[in-house]
């Protein structure tokens, strides 16, 4: 399973990348706004900075919701760097835009996926990635992981090449479950990635080893 970091924060991206386990980055308008990135030029510069930090796929989301606007924006985003993957919302015009991008050699990430039906449509349109939002499904009282398993099954049976990108990750257990269920990618906040490191027995064991090392 590939690891992406889900943030627009350059320091966090660098920290995750320095671990040597990072395969890419996802952003969204909320995450970019959090970094104070405003205006077309500043946004493009920020994506460029991310692409220079990480050698992997970088999702950059279109802000338009109509076909023509998404195509226009997506072409500009894709021109920033070869690693840019255009993130398109799961709406009717989004599907048309994904098909257009596919036909024109531009890779896409279909975002805001909450059902298997939506994932099928995005895969049919040729999306490179579908992003089911696990945490937001859990927050609403359903089991987000069930959706990952269902999409995995369908994509395998139908031989769809679209990669399943588990998104809206809230904790390390989400990452473990996504890996177990065969997600191709997990995009996580830095806290969830670092959470995988933690186990009290590791800390206790290391403290003991260091204590005993003094007697060596
Ligand atoms: C995915 O690409 C989204 O950016 C993200 O995972 C959404 O997560 P949230 O539900 O924590 O906002």
Coordinates of N, CA and C and ligand atoms in Angstrom, one line a residue:
X1 N 0.8 -1.2 0.0 CA 0.0 0.0 0.0 C 0.9 1.3 0.0
X2 N 0.5 2.2 -0.9 CA 1.3 3.5 -0.9 C 0.8 4.4 0.2
X3 N 1.7 5.2 0.7 CA 1.4 6.2 1.7 C 1.4 7.6 1.1
X4 N 0.3 8.3 1.2 CA 0.3 9.7 0.8 C 0.0 10.5 2.1
X5 N 0.5 11.8 2.1 CA 0.1 12.6 3.3 C -1.0 13.6 2.8
X6 N -2.0 13.8 3.7 CA -3.1 14.6 3.4 C -3.0 16.0 4.0
X7 N -2.3 16.9 3.4 CA -2.1 18.2 3.9 C -1.5 19.1 2.9
X8 N -1.6 20.4 3.1 CA -0.9 21.4 2.3 C 0.2 22.0 3.0
X9 N 0.5 21.5 4.2 CA 1.5 22.1 5.0 C 2.9 21.6 4.7
X10 N 3.8 22.5 4.2 CA 5.1 22.1 3.7 C 6.0 21.5 4.7
X11 N 5.9 22.0 6.0 CA 6.8 21.4 7.0 C 6.3 20.0 7.3
X12 N 5.0 19.8 7.4 CA 4.6 18.4 7.6 C 4.9 17.4 6.5
X13 N 4.8 18.0 5.3 CA 5.1 17.2 4.1 C 6.6 16.8 4.1
X14 N 7.4 17.8 4.5 CA 8.9 17.5 4.6 C 9.1 16.4 5.7
X15 N 8.5 16.6 6.8 CA 8.7 15.7 8.0 C 8.3 14.2 7.5
X16 N 7.2 14.1 6.9 CA 6.8 12.7 6.4 C 7.7 12.2 5.4
X17 N 8.1 13.1 4.5 CA 9.0 12.7 3.4 C 10.4 12.3 3.9
X18 N 10.8 12.9 4.9 CA 12.2 12.6 5.5 C 12.2 11.2 6.1
X19 N 11.0 10.7 6.5 CA 10.9 9.3 7.0 C 11.3 8.3 5.9
X20 N 11.1 8.7 4.6 CA 11.5 7.9 3.5 C 10.4 6.9 3.1
X21 N 9.2 7.1 3.6 CA 8.1 6.2 3.3 C 7.0 6.9 2.5
X22 N 7.2 8.1 2.1 CA 6.1 8.9 1.5 C 6.0 8.7 0.0
X23 N 4.8 8.4 -0.6 CA 4.7 8.1 -2.0 C 3.9 9.2 -2.7
X24 N 3.4 10.2 -2.0 CA 2.6 11.2 -2.6 C 1.9 12.1 -1.6
X25 N 1.1 13.1 -2.2 CA 0.5 14.1 -1.3 C -0.9 14.3 -1.9
X26 N -1.9 14.4 -1.0 CA -3.2 14.9 -1.4 C -3.5 16.2 -0.7
X27 N -4.2 17.1 -1.4 CA -4.6 18.4 -0.9 C -6.1 18.6 -1.2
X28 N -6.7 19.5 -0.6 CA -8.1 19.9 -1.0 C -8.2 21.4 -0.7
X29 N -9.3 22.0 -1.1 CA -9.4 23.5 -0.9 C -9.4 23.9 0.6
X30 N -9.9 23.0 1.4 CA -9.9 23.3 2.9 C -8.5 23.3 3.4
X31 N -7.7 22.3 3.0 CA -6.3 22.2 3.4 C -5.4 23.3 2.9
X32 N -5.7 23.7 1.6 CA -4.9 24.8 1.0 C -5.3 26.1 1.7
X33 N -6.6 26.3 2.0 CA -7.0 27.6 2.7 C -6.3 27.7 4.0
X34 N -6.2 26.5 4.7 CA -5.6 26.5 6.0 C -4.2 27.0 6.0
X35 N -3.5 26.9 4.9 CA -2.1 27.3 4.7 C -2.0 28.8 4.3
X36 N -3.2 29.4 4.1 CA -3.3 30.8 3.7 C -2.9 31.0 2.3
X37 N -3.0 30.0 1.5 CA -2.7 30.1 0.0 C -3.9 30.7 -0.7
X38 N -3.7 31.9 -1.3 CA -4.8 32.6 -1.9 C -4.4 33.1 -3.3
X39 N -5.2 33.0 -4.3 CA -5.0 33.5 -5.6 C -4.3 32.5 -6.5
X40 N -4.7 32.5 -7.8 CA -4.2 31.5 -8.8 C -2.7 31.3 -8.8
X41 N -1.9 32.4 -8.8 CA -0.5 32.3 -8.9 C 0.1 31.7 -7.6
X42 N -0.4 32.1 -6.4 CA 0.1 31.6 -5.2 C -0.2 30.1 -5.1
X43 N -1.4 29.7 -5.5 CA -1.8 28.3 -5.5 C -0.9 27.5 -6.3
X44 N -0.6 28.0 -7.6 CA 0.3 27.2 -8.5 C 1.7 27.1 -7.9
X45 N 2.1 28.2 -7.3 CA 3.5 28.2 -6.6 C 3.5 27.1 -5.5
X46 N 2.4 27.1 -4.7 CA 2.4 26.1 -3.6 C 2.4 24.7 -4.1
X47 N 1.7 24.4 -5.1 CA 1.7 23.0 -5.7 C 3.1 22.7 -6.2
X48 N 3.7 23.7 -6.8 CA 5.1 23.5 -7.4 C 6.1 23.2 -6.2
X49 N 5.9 23.9 -5.1 CA 6.8 23.7 -4.0 C 6.6 22.2 -3.4
X50 N 5.3 21.8 -3.4 CA 5.1 20.4 -2.9 C 5.7 19.4 -3.9
X51 N 5.6 19.7 -5.2 CA 6.1 18.7 -6.2 C 7.7 18.7 -6.1
X52 N 8.3 19.8 -5.7 CA 9.7 19.8 -5.6 C 10.2 19.1 -4.3
X53 N 9.3 19.0 -3.3 CA 9.6 18.3 -2.0 C 9.5 16.8 -2.2
X54 N 8.4 16.4 -2.9 CA 8.0 14.9 -2.9 C 8.0 14.4 -4.3
X55 N 8.7 13.3 -4.5 CA 8.8 12.7 -5.8 C 7.6 11.6 -5.9
X56 N 6.4 12.1 -6.2 CA 5.3 11.2 -6.2 C 4.1 11.9 -6.7
X57 N 2.9 11.2 -6.7 CA 1.7 11.9 -7.2 C 1.2 12.9 -6.2
X58 N 0.9 14.1 -6.7 CA 0.4 15.2 -5.9 C -1.0 15.6 -6.4
X59 N -2.0 15.4 -5.6 CA -3.4 15.7 -6.0 C -3.7 17.2 -5.8
X60 N -4.2 17.8 -6.9 CA -4.5 19.3 -6.8 C -6.0 19.4 -7.3
X61 N -6.8 20.0 -6.5 CA -8.3 19.9 -6.8 C -8.7 21.1 -7.6
X62 N -9.6 20.9 -8.6 CA -10.2 21.9 -9.3 C -11.3 22.6 -8.4
X63 N -11.6 23.9 -8.7 CA -12.6 24.6 -7.9 C -13.9 24.8 -8.6
X64 N -13.8 24.6 -10.0 CA -15.0 24.8 -10.8 C -15.9 23.6 -10.6
X65 N -17.2 23.7 -10.9 CA -18.1 22.6 -10.8 C -18.8 22.3 -12.2
X66 N -18.4 23.1 -13.2 CA -19.0 22.8 -14.5 C -17.9 22.2 -15.4
X67 N -18.3 21.4 -16.4 CA -17.4 20.7 -17.3 C -16.3 21.6 -17.9
X68 N -16.7 22.7 -18.5 CA -15.7 23.6 -19.2 C -14.7 24.1 -18.2
X69 N -15.2 24.6 -17.0 CA -14.4 25.2 -16.0 C -13.4 24.2 -15.5
X70 N -13.9 22.9 -15.2 CA -13.0 21.9 -14.7 C -11.9 21.5 -15.7
X71 N -12.2 21.5 -17.0 CA -11.2 21.1 -18.0 C -10.2 22.2 -18.1
X72 N -10.7 23.5 -18.1 CA -9.8 24.6 -18.2 C -8.8 24.6 -17.0
X73 N -9.3 24.5 -15.8 CA -8.5 24.5 -14.6 C -7.6 23.3 -14.5
X74 N -8.1 22.1 -14.9 CA -7.3 20.9 -14.8 C -6.1 20.9 -15.7
X75 N -6.3 21.5 -16.9 CA -5.2 21.6 -17.9 C -4.1 22.5 -17.2
X76 N -4.5 23.6 -16.6 CA -3.5 24.5 -16.0 C -2.8 23.8 -14.8
X77 N -3.5 23.1 -14.0 CA -2.9 22.4 -12.9 C -1.9 21.3 -13.4
X78 N -2.4 20.5 -14.4 CA -1.5 19.5 -14.9 C -0.2 20.0 -15.5
X79 N -0.3 21.3 -16.0 CA 0.9 21.9 -16.6 C 1.9 22.3 -15.6
X80 N 1.5 22.4 -14.3 CA 2.5 22.8 -13.2 C 3.6 21.9 -13.1
X81 N 3.3 20.5 -13.1 CA 4.4 19.5 -12.9 C 3.8 18.2 -13.4
X82 N 4.7 17.3 -14.0 CA 4.2 16.0 -14.5 C 3.6 15.1 -13.4
X83 N 3.9 15.4 -12.1 CA 3.4 14.5 -11.0 C 2.0 15.0 -10.5
X84 N 1.5 16.1 -11.1 CA 0.2 16.6 -10.6 C -0.9 15.6 -11.1
X85 N -1.8 15.3 -10.2 CA -3.0 14.5 -10.5 C -4.2 15.4 -10.2
X86 N -5.0 15.6 -11.2 CA -6.1 16.6 -11.1 C -7.3 15.9 -10.3
X87 N -7.6 16.6 -9.2 CA -8.6 16.1 -8.3 C -10.0 16.7 -8.7
X88 N -11.0 15.8 -8.9 CA -12.2 16.2 -9.5 C -13.4 15.7 -8.6
X89 N -14.3 16.5 -8.3 CA -15.4 16.1 -7.4 C -16.4 15.1 -8.1
X90 N -17.0 14.2 -7.3 CA -17.9 13.2 -7.9 C -19.3 13.8 -8.1
X91 N -19.3 14.5 -9.2 CA -20.6 15.1 -9.7 C -20.7 14.7 -11.2
X92 N -21.9 15.0 -11.8 CA -22.1 14.6 -13.2 C -21.1 15.3 -14.1
X93 N -20.9 16.6 -14.0 CA -19.9 17.2 -14.8 C -18.5 16.7 -14.5
X94 N -18.3 16.3 -13.3 CA -17.0 15.8 -12.9 C -16.6 14.5 -13.6
X95 N -17.6 13.6 -13.8 CA -17.4 12.4 -14.5 C -17.1 12.7 -16.0
X96 N -17.8 13.7 -16.6 CA -17.5 14.1 -17.9 C -16.1 14.6 -18.0
X97 N -15.7 15.4 -17.0 CA -14.3 16.0 -17.1 C -13.3 14.9 -16.9
X98 N -13.6 13.9 -16.0 CA -12.6 12.8 -15.8 C -12.4 12.1 -17.1
X99 N -13.5 11.8 -17.8 CA -13.4 11.1 -19.1 C -12.5 12.0 -20.1
X100 N -12.8 13.3 -20.1 CA -12.0 14.2 -21.0 C -10.5 14.1 -20.6
X101 N -10.2 14.2 -19.3 CA -8.8 14.2 -18.9 C -8.2 12.8 -19.3
X102 N -8.9 11.7 -19.1 CA -8.4 10.4 -19.4 C -8.1 10.3 -20.9
X103 N -9.0 10.8 -21.7 CA -8.7 10.8 -23.2 C -7.6 11.7 -23.6
X104 N -7.3 12.6 -22.7 CA -6.2 13.6 -23.1 C -4.9 13.4 -22.3
X105 N -4.8 12.2 -21.6 CA -3.6 11.9 -21.0 C -3.3 12.6 -19.6
X106 N -4.4 13.1 -19.0 CA -4.2 13.8 -17.7 C -4.8 12.9 -16.6
X107 N -4.0 12.6 -15.6 CA -4.4 11.7 -14.6 C -5.3 12.4 -13.6
X108 N -6.3 11.6 -13.0 CA -7.3 12.2 -12.1 C -7.5 11.4 -10.8
X109 N -8.0 12.1 -9.8 CA -8.4 11.5 -8.6 C -9.8 12.0 -8.3
X110 N -10.7 11.0 -8.3 CA -12.1 11.4 -8.1 C -12.4 11.4 -6.6
X111 N -12.7 12.6 -6.1 CA -12.9 12.8 -4.7 C -14.3 12.9 -4.3
X112 N -14.5 12.8 -2.9 CA -15.8 12.8 -2.3 C -16.7 11.6 -2.7
X113 N -16.0 10.4 -2.6 CA -16.7 9.1 -2.9 C -17.3 8.6 -1.6
X114 N -18.6 8.3 -1.7 CA -19.2 7.8 -0.5 C -20.0 6.5 -0.8
X115 N -20.0 6.0 -2.0 CA -20.7 4.8 -2.3 C -20.0 4.0 -3.4
X116 N -20.3 2.7 -3.5 CA -19.7 1.9 -4.5 C -20.1 2.3 -5.9
X117 N -21.3 2.7 -6.0 CA -21.8 3.2 -7.3 C -21.0 4.4 -7.9
X118 N -20.7 5.3 -7.0 CA -19.9 6.4 -7.4 C -18.5 6.0 -7.8
X119 N -17.9 5.0 -7.1 CA -16.6 4.5 -7.4 C -16.6 3.8 -8.8
X120 N -17.7 3.1 -9.1 CA -17.8 2.4 -10.4 C -17.8 3.4 -11.5
X121 N -18.6 4.5 -11.4 CA -18.7 5.5 -12.4 C -17.4 6.2 -12.7
X122 N -16.7 6.5 -11.6 CA -15.4 7.1 -11.7 C -14.4 6.2 -12.4
X123 N -14.4 4.9 -12.1 CA -13.5 4.0 -12.7 C -13.9 3.8 -14.2
X124 N -15.2 3.8 -14.5 CA -15.6 3.7 -15.9 C -15.1 4.9 -16.7
X125 N -15.0 6.1 -16.1 CA -14.6 7.3 -16.8 C -13.1 7.3 -16.9
X126 N -12.4 6.4 -16.2 CA -10.9 6.2 -16.3 C -10.1 6.9 -15.3
X127 N -10.8 7.3 -14.1 CA -10.0 7.9 -13.0 C -8.8 7.1 -12.6
X128 N -7.7 7.8 -12.4 CA -6.5 7.0 -11.9 C -6.7 6.6 -10.5
X129 N -7.4 7.4 -9.7 CA -7.7 7.1 -8.3 C -9.2 7.4 -8.0
X130 N -9.8 6.6 -7.0 CA -11.0 7.1 -6.4 C -10.7 7.2 -4.9
X131 N -11.3 8.3 -4.3 CA -11.1 8.6 -2.9 C -12.3 8.4 -2.1
X132 N -12.5 7.2 -1.5 CA -13.6 7.0 -0.5 C -13.2 7.7 0.8
X133 N -14.1 8.5 1.4 CA -13.9 9.3 2.6 C -14.3 8.5 3.8
X134 N -13.4 7.6 4.3 CA -13.6 6.7 5.4 C -14.1 7.4 6.7
X135 N -13.3 8.4 7.2 CA -13.6 9.1 8.4 C -15.0 9.7 8.4
X136 N -15.3 10.4 7.3 CA -16.6 11.1 7.2 C -17.8 10.1 7.3
X137 N -17.6 8.9 6.7 CA -18.6 7.9 6.8 C -18.8 7.5 8.2
X138 N -17.6 7.2 8.8 CA -17.7 6.8 10.3 C -18.3 7.8 11.1
X139 N -18.0 9.1 10.8 CA -18.6 10.2 11.6 C -20.1 10.2 11.5
X140 N -20.6 9.7 10.4 CA -22.1 9.8 10.2 C -22.8 8.5 10.7
X141 N -22.0 7.6 11.3 CA -22.6 6.4 11.9 C -22.6 5.2 11.1
X142 N -22.0 5.2 9.9 CA -21.8 4.0 9.1 C -20.4 3.6 9.2
X143 N -20.1 2.4 8.6 CA -18.7 1.9 8.6 C -18.0 2.1 7.3
X144 N -17.1 3.1 7.4 CA -16.3 3.5 6.2 C -15.5 2.4 5.6
X145 N -15.0 1.5 6.4 CA -14.2 0.4 6.0 C -14.9 -0.6 5.1
X146 N -16.2 -0.7 5.4 CA -17.1 -1.6 4.6 C -17.0 -1.2 3.1
X147 N -17.0 0.1 2.9 CA -17.0 0.6 1.5 C -15.7 0.3 0.8
X148 N -14.6 0.4 1.6 CA -13.3 0.0 1.0 C -13.3 -1.4 0.5
X149 N -13.8 -2.3 1.4 CA -13.9 -3.7 1.0 C -14.8 -4.0 -0.2
X150 N -15.9 -3.3 -0.2 CA -16.8 -3.4 -1.3 C -16.2 -2.9 -2.7
X151 N -15.6 -1.8 -2.6 CA -15.0 -1.3 -3.9 C -13.8 -2.2 -4.3
X152 N -13.0 -2.7 -3.3 CA -11.9 -3.6 -3.7 C -12.5 -4.8 -4.4
X153 N -13.5 -5.4 -3.9 CA -14.1 -6.6 -4.5 C -14.6 -6.3 -5.9
X154 N -15.3 -5.2 -6.1 CA -15.9 -4.8 -7.4 C -14.7 -4.6 -8.4
X155 N -13.7 -3.8 -8.0 CA -12.6 -3.5 -8.9 C -11.9 -4.8 -9.3
X156 N -11.7 -5.7 -8.4 CA -11.0 -7.0 -8.7 C -11.9 -7.8 -9.6
X157 N -13.2 -7.9 -9.3 CA -14.1 -8.7 -10.2 C -14.1 -8.2 -11.6
X158 N -14.2 -6.8 -11.7 CA -14.4 -6.2 -13.0 C -13.0 -5.8 -13.6
X159 N -11.9 -6.1 -12.9 CA -10.6 -5.8 -13.4 C -10.4 -4.3 -13.8
X160 N -11.0 -3.5 -12.9 CA -10.7 -2.0 -13.1 C -9.3 -1.7 -12.6
X161 N -8.6 -0.8 -13.3 CA -7.3 -0.5 -13.0 C -7.2 0.7 -12.0
X162 N -8.3 1.4 -11.9 CA -8.4 2.6 -11.0 C -7.9 2.2 -9.6
X163 N -7.0 3.0 -9.0 CA -6.5 2.7 -7.6 C -7.4 3.2 -6.5
X164 N -7.6 2.4 -5.5 CA -8.4 2.8 -4.4 C -7.6 3.6 -3.4
X165 N -7.9 4.9 -3.2 CA -7.2 5.7 -2.3 C -8.0 6.0 -1.0
X166 N -7.7 5.3 0.0 CA -8.5 5.5 1.3 C -8.2 6.9 1.8
X167 N -9.3 7.7 1.9 CA -9.1 9.1 2.4 C -9.9 9.4 3.6
X168 N -9.7 10.6 4.1 CA -10.4 11.0 5.4 C -10.1 10.1 6.5
X169 N -8.8 9.8 6.6 CA -8.2 8.9 7.6 C -8.1 9.7 9.0
X170 N -8.6 9.1 10.0 CA -8.6 9.8 11.3 C -7.6 9.2 12.3
X171 N -7.1 8.0 12.1 CA -6.3 7.4 13.2 C -5.5 6.2 12.6
X172 N -4.5 5.7 13.3 CA -3.7 4.6 12.8 C -4.4 3.3 12.5
X173 N -5.5 3.1 13.2 CA -6.3 1.9 13.0 C -7.0 1.9 11.6
X174 N -7.4 3.1 11.2 CA -7.9 3.3 9.8 C -6.8 2.8 8.8
X175 N -5.6 3.2 9.0 CA -4.5 2.8 8.1 C -4.3 1.3 8.0
X176 N -4.3 0.7 9.2 CA -4.1 -0.8 9.3 C -5.3 -1.5 8.6
X177 N -6.5 -1.0 8.9 CA -7.7 -1.7 8.2 C -7.7 -1.5 6.7
X178 N -7.3 -0.3 6.3 CA -7.3 0.0 4.8 C -6.2 -1.0 4.2
X179 N -5.1 -1.2 4.8 CA -4.1 -2.1 4.3 C -4.6 -3.5 4.3
X180 N -5.3 -3.9 5.3 CA -5.9 -5.3 5.4 C -6.9 -5.5 4.3
X181 N -7.6 -4.5 4.0 CA -8.7 -4.7 3.0 C -8.3 -4.5 1.5
X182 N -7.0 -4.1 1.4 CA -6.4 -4.1 0.0 C -6.5 -2.7 -0.6
X183 N -6.6 -1.6 0.1 CA -6.6 -0.3 -0.5 C -5.2 -0.1 -1.1
X184 N -5.2 0.5 -2.3 CA -3.9 0.7 -3.0 C -3.1 1.8 -2.3
X185 N -3.8 2.8 -1.8 CA -3.2 4.0 -1.2 C -3.9 4.4 0.0
X186 N -3.2 5.0 1.0 CA -3.9 5.5 2.2 C -3.4 7.0 2.3
X187 N -4.2 8.0 2.3 CA -3.8 9.3 2.5 C -4.1 9.8 3.9
X188 N -3.1 10.2 4.6 CA -3.3 10.3 6.1 C -2.7 11.6 6.6
X189 N -3.3 12.2 7.7 CA -2.6 13.3 8.4 C -1.3 12.8 9.0
X190 N -0.4 13.7 9.2 CA 0.9 13.3 9.8 C 0.8 12.6 11.1
X191 N -0.2 13.0 11.9 CA -0.4 12.4 13.2 C -0.8 10.9 13.1
X192 N -1.5 10.5 12.1 CA -1.9 9.1 12.0 C -0.7 8.3 11.5
X193 N 0.1 8.9 10.6 CA 1.3 8.2 10.2 C 2.3 8.0 11.4
X194 N 2.5 9.0 12.2 CA 3.4 8.9 13.3 C 2.7 8.0 14.4
X195 N 1.4 8.0 14.4 CA 0.7 7.1 15.4 C 1.1 5.6 15.2
X196 N 1.4 5.3 14.0 CA 1.8 3.9 13.7 C 3.1 3.5 14.5
X197 N 3.9 4.5 14.8 CA 5.2 4.2 15.5 C 4.9 3.7 16.9
X198 N 3.8 4.1 17.5 CA 3.7 4.1 19.0 C 3.3 2.7 19.5
X199 N 4.0 2.2 20.5 CA 3.5 1.1 21.3 C 4.2 1.2 22.7
X200 N 3.5 1.2 23.8 CA 4.1 1.3 25.1 C 5.2 0.3 25.4
X201 N 5.0 -0.9 24.9 CA 6.0 -2.0 25.1 C 7.3 -1.7 24.4
X202 N 7.2 -1.0 23.3 CA 8.5 -0.6 22.6 C 9.2 0.4 23.5
X203 N 8.5 1.4 24.1 CA 9.1 2.4 24.9 C 9.7 1.7 26.2
X204 N 8.9 0.8 26.8 CA 9.4 0.2 28.0 C 10.6 -0.7 27.7
X205 N 10.5 -1.4 26.6 CA 11.6 -2.3 26.1 C 12.9 -1.5 25.9
X206 N 12.8 -0.4 25.2 CA 14.0 0.4 24.9 C 14.6 1.0 26.1
X207 N 13.7 1.5 27.1 CA 14.2 2.1 28.3 C 15.0 1.0 29.1
X208 N 14.5 -0.2 29.1 CA 15.2 -1.3 29.7 C 16.6 -1.6 29.1
X209 N 16.6 -1.7 27.7 CA 17.8 -2.0 27.0 C 18.8 -0.9 27.3
X210 N 18.4 0.4 27.3 CA 19.3 1.5 27.5 C 19.9 1.4 28.9
X211 N 19.0 1.0 29.9 CA 19.5 0.9 31.3 C 20.5 -0.2 31.4
X212 N 20.2 -1.4 30.8 CA 21.1 -2.5 30.8 C 22.4 -2.2 30.0
X213 N 22.3 -1.4 29.0 CA 23.5 -1.1 28.2 C 24.6 -0.4 29.1
X214 N 24.2 0.3 30.1 CA 25.1 0.9 31.0 C 26.0 -0.1 31.7
X215 N 25.5 -1.3 31.9 CA 26.3 -2.4 32.6 C 27.2 -3.1 31.6
X216 N 27.1 -2.8 30.3 CA 27.9 -3.6 29.3 C 29.3 -3.2 29.4
Ligands
LIG1 C1 -8.9 13.5 0.6 O1 -8.2 13.5 -0.4 C2 -9.3 14.6 1.4 O2 -8.4 15.6 1.3 C3 -9.3 14.2 2.9 O3 -8.8 12.9 3.1 C4 -10.5 14.6 3.6 O4 -10.4 14.3 5.0 P1 -11.3 14.9 6.1 O5 -12.6 14.2 6.2 O6 -10.4 14.7 7.3 O7 -11.4 16.4 5.8

